[in-house]
Amino acid sequence: MAEAIMKHMASEAGRHDEFEIASAAVSEEELGNPIYPPAAAVLRRHGIAYDGQRTARQMKASDYGKYDLIIAMDESNIRGIRRIVGGDPDGKIRLLLEYAGEHRNVADPWYTNDFETAYNDIFKGCRALLAALPRS
């Protein structure tokens, strides 16, 4: 959901050409699957396009050098990212909601089936992140 929401916001702000927005997973269990139907339903309700979007590709160690920021939804993802990339010497790995002034995880709908709360957390974090990114 975060990839679709951030792409939508960047496009609405006329900034879609300024960023490469991509998802990457720290585990392999959902790789290549279509977006989870309840997540797709929430995105549709909010007018967020996700056409053809598949579950994230596997994160690689080389991603650390490629991207300026690596944003995680929760602390577990941060641990997985650091394991894959070998640490965070440049301070690129951040929790999404830190940009909204909250040091907490995005509500995980996988366990609660509450995709609306997850959407609201992600929306809040993406809005704050986009505002924090300098214009190119």
Short mmCIF file of C-alpha atoms in Angstrom, two decimals:
data_model
loop_
_atom_site.label_atom_id
_atom_site.label_comp_id
_atom_site.label_asym_id
_atom_site.label_seq_id
_atom_site.Cartn_x
_atom_site.Cartn_y
_atom_site.Cartn_z
CA MET A 1 0.00 0.00 0.00
CA ALA A 2 2.81 2.42 0.82
CA GLU A 3 4.26 2.31 -2.68
CA ALA A 4 0.88 3.06 -4.27
CA ILE A 5 0.05 5.81 -1.77
CA MET A 6 3.44 7.53 -2.12
CA LYS A 7 3.31 7.38 -5.92
CA HIS A 8 -0.18 8.85 -5.85
CA MET A 9 0.85 11.68 -3.53
CA ALA A 10 3.98 12.50 -5.54
CA SER A 11 1.92 12.59 -8.73
CA GLU A 12 -0.77 14.80 -7.17
CA ALA A 13 1.97 17.19 -6.01
CA GLY A 14 3.51 17.29 -9.50
CA ARG A 15 6.66 15.64 -8.14
CA HIS A 16 6.44 12.12 -9.64
CA ASP A 17 9.54 12.72 -11.80
CA GLU A 18 11.65 13.62 -8.74
CA PHE A 19 11.66 10.19 -7.12
CA GLU A 20 12.03 6.50 -7.72
CA ILE A 21 9.47 4.91 -5.43
CA ALA A 22 9.76 1.14 -5.15
CA SER A 23 8.91 -1.64 -2.70
CA ALA A 24 11.26 -4.35 -1.58
CA ALA A 25 10.61 -7.18 0.84
CA VAL A 26 12.86 -8.55 3.55
CA SER A 27 11.18 -11.97 3.37
CA GLU A 28 10.21 -14.20 0.47
CA GLU A 29 6.72 -15.39 1.40
CA GLU A 30 4.69 -12.95 -0.75
CA LEU A 31 7.11 -12.21 -3.59
CA GLY A 32 5.39 -11.89 -6.94
CA ASN A 33 1.85 -12.22 -5.60
CA PRO A 34 -0.77 -9.66 -6.58
CA ILE A 35 -1.67 -7.01 -4.03
CA TYR A 36 -3.63 -8.55 -1.15
CA PRO A 37 -7.37 -8.16 -1.90
CA PRO A 38 -8.32 -6.30 1.33
CA ALA A 39 -5.45 -3.84 0.76
CA ALA A 40 -6.58 -3.36 -2.84
CA ALA A 41 -10.12 -2.66 -1.66
CA VAL A 42 -8.94 0.06 0.73
CA LEU A 43 -6.80 1.67 -1.97
CA ARG A 44 -9.76 1.65 -4.39
CA ARG A 45 -12.02 3.25 -1.77
CA HIS A 46 -9.51 6.07 -1.44
CA GLY A 47 -8.98 6.50 -5.19
CA ILE A 48 -5.39 5.21 -5.16
CA ALA A 49 -4.29 3.38 -8.33
CA TYR A 50 -2.22 0.22 -8.01
CA ASP A 51 -2.55 -1.11 -11.56
CA GLY A 52 -0.40 -4.15 -12.16
CA GLN A 53 1.40 -3.72 -8.85
CA ARG A 54 2.80 -6.95 -7.50
CA THR A 55 4.12 -7.71 -4.07
CA ALA A 56 7.60 -6.29 -3.65
CA ARG A 57 10.74 -7.79 -5.04
CA GLN A 58 13.38 -9.15 -2.68
CA MET A 59 15.62 -6.47 -1.19
CA LYS A 60 19.30 -6.70 -2.11
CA ALA A 61 22.42 -5.39 -0.38
CA SER A 62 23.10 -3.18 -3.41
CA ASP A 63 19.85 -1.26 -2.74
CA TYR A 64 21.60 0.58 0.07
CA GLY A 65 23.93 2.32 -2.37
CA LYS A 66 21.18 2.92 -4.94
CA TYR A 67 18.62 4.73 -2.77
CA ASP A 68 18.86 7.92 -0.71
CA LEU A 69 16.25 6.70 1.76
CA ILE A 70 15.00 3.29 2.77
CA ILE A 71 11.69 3.55 4.58
CA ALA A 72 10.33 0.74 6.76
CA MET A 73 6.85 0.19 8.11
CA ASP A 74 8.01 -1.37 11.39
CA GLU A 75 10.98 -2.25 13.57
CA SER A 76 10.99 -5.84 12.35
CA ASN A 77 11.48 -4.56 8.79
CA ILE A 78 14.31 -2.31 9.97
CA ARG A 79 16.10 -5.31 11.48
CA GLY A 80 15.60 -7.28 8.27
CA ILE A 81 16.83 -4.41 6.11
CA ARG A 82 19.95 -3.94 8.24
CA ARG A 83 20.64 -7.67 8.06
CA ILE A 84 20.40 -7.65 4.26
CA VAL A 85 22.37 -4.46 3.62
CA GLY A 86 24.91 -4.91 6.41
CA GLY A 87 24.00 -2.02 8.72
CA ASP A 88 23.14 1.62 8.19
CA PRO A 89 26.35 3.68 8.14
CA ASP A 90 24.70 6.61 6.31
CA GLY A 91 21.49 6.75 8.37
CA LYS A 92 19.24 6.02 5.38
CA ILE A 93 16.92 3.51 7.06
CA ARG A 94 13.94 5.13 8.81
CA LEU A 95 10.50 4.27 10.10
CA LEU A 96 7.79 5.87 7.98
CA LEU A 97 5.90 7.37 10.88
CA GLU A 98 9.02 9.15 12.17
CA TYR A 99 8.32 11.71 9.45
CA ALA A 100 4.94 12.37 11.09
CA GLY A 101 6.63 12.88 14.46
CA GLU A 102 5.71 9.43 15.78
CA HIS A 103 8.29 6.78 16.61
CA ARG A 104 6.04 3.77 16.17
CA ASN A 105 5.21 1.02 13.71
CA VAL A 106 2.51 1.28 11.08
CA ALA A 107 -0.48 -0.76 12.27
CA ASP A 108 0.01 -4.24 10.80
CA PRO A 109 -3.15 -5.38 9.01
CA TRP A 110 -1.79 -8.87 8.51
CA TYR A 111 -2.63 -9.72 12.12
CA THR A 112 -5.61 -7.41 12.73
CA ASN A 113 -7.28 -7.45 9.27
CA ASP A 114 -7.72 -3.69 9.82
CA PHE A 115 -6.48 -2.36 6.50
CA GLU A 116 -8.15 1.02 7.02
CA THR A 117 -6.02 1.80 10.09
CA ALA A 118 -2.91 0.71 8.19
CA TYR A 119 -3.94 2.94 5.28
CA ASN A 120 -4.40 5.90 7.63
CA ASP A 121 -0.96 5.35 9.20
CA ILE A 122 0.70 5.00 5.81
CA PHE A 123 -1.12 8.04 4.41
CA LYS A 124 -0.02 10.15 7.38
CA GLY A 125 3.58 8.98 7.08
CA CYS A 126 3.76 9.44 3.30
CA ARG A 127 2.25 12.93 3.50
CA ALA A 128 4.87 13.94 6.08
CA LEU A 129 7.69 12.26 4.15
CA LEU A 130 6.77 14.02 0.91
CA ALA A 131 6.66 17.36 2.73
CA ALA A 132 10.12 16.68 4.20
CA LEU A 133 11.76 15.84 0.86
CA PRO A 134 13.49 18.81 -0.77
CA ARG A 135 12.30 19.82 -4.21
CA SER A 136 14.69 19.04 -7.04
#
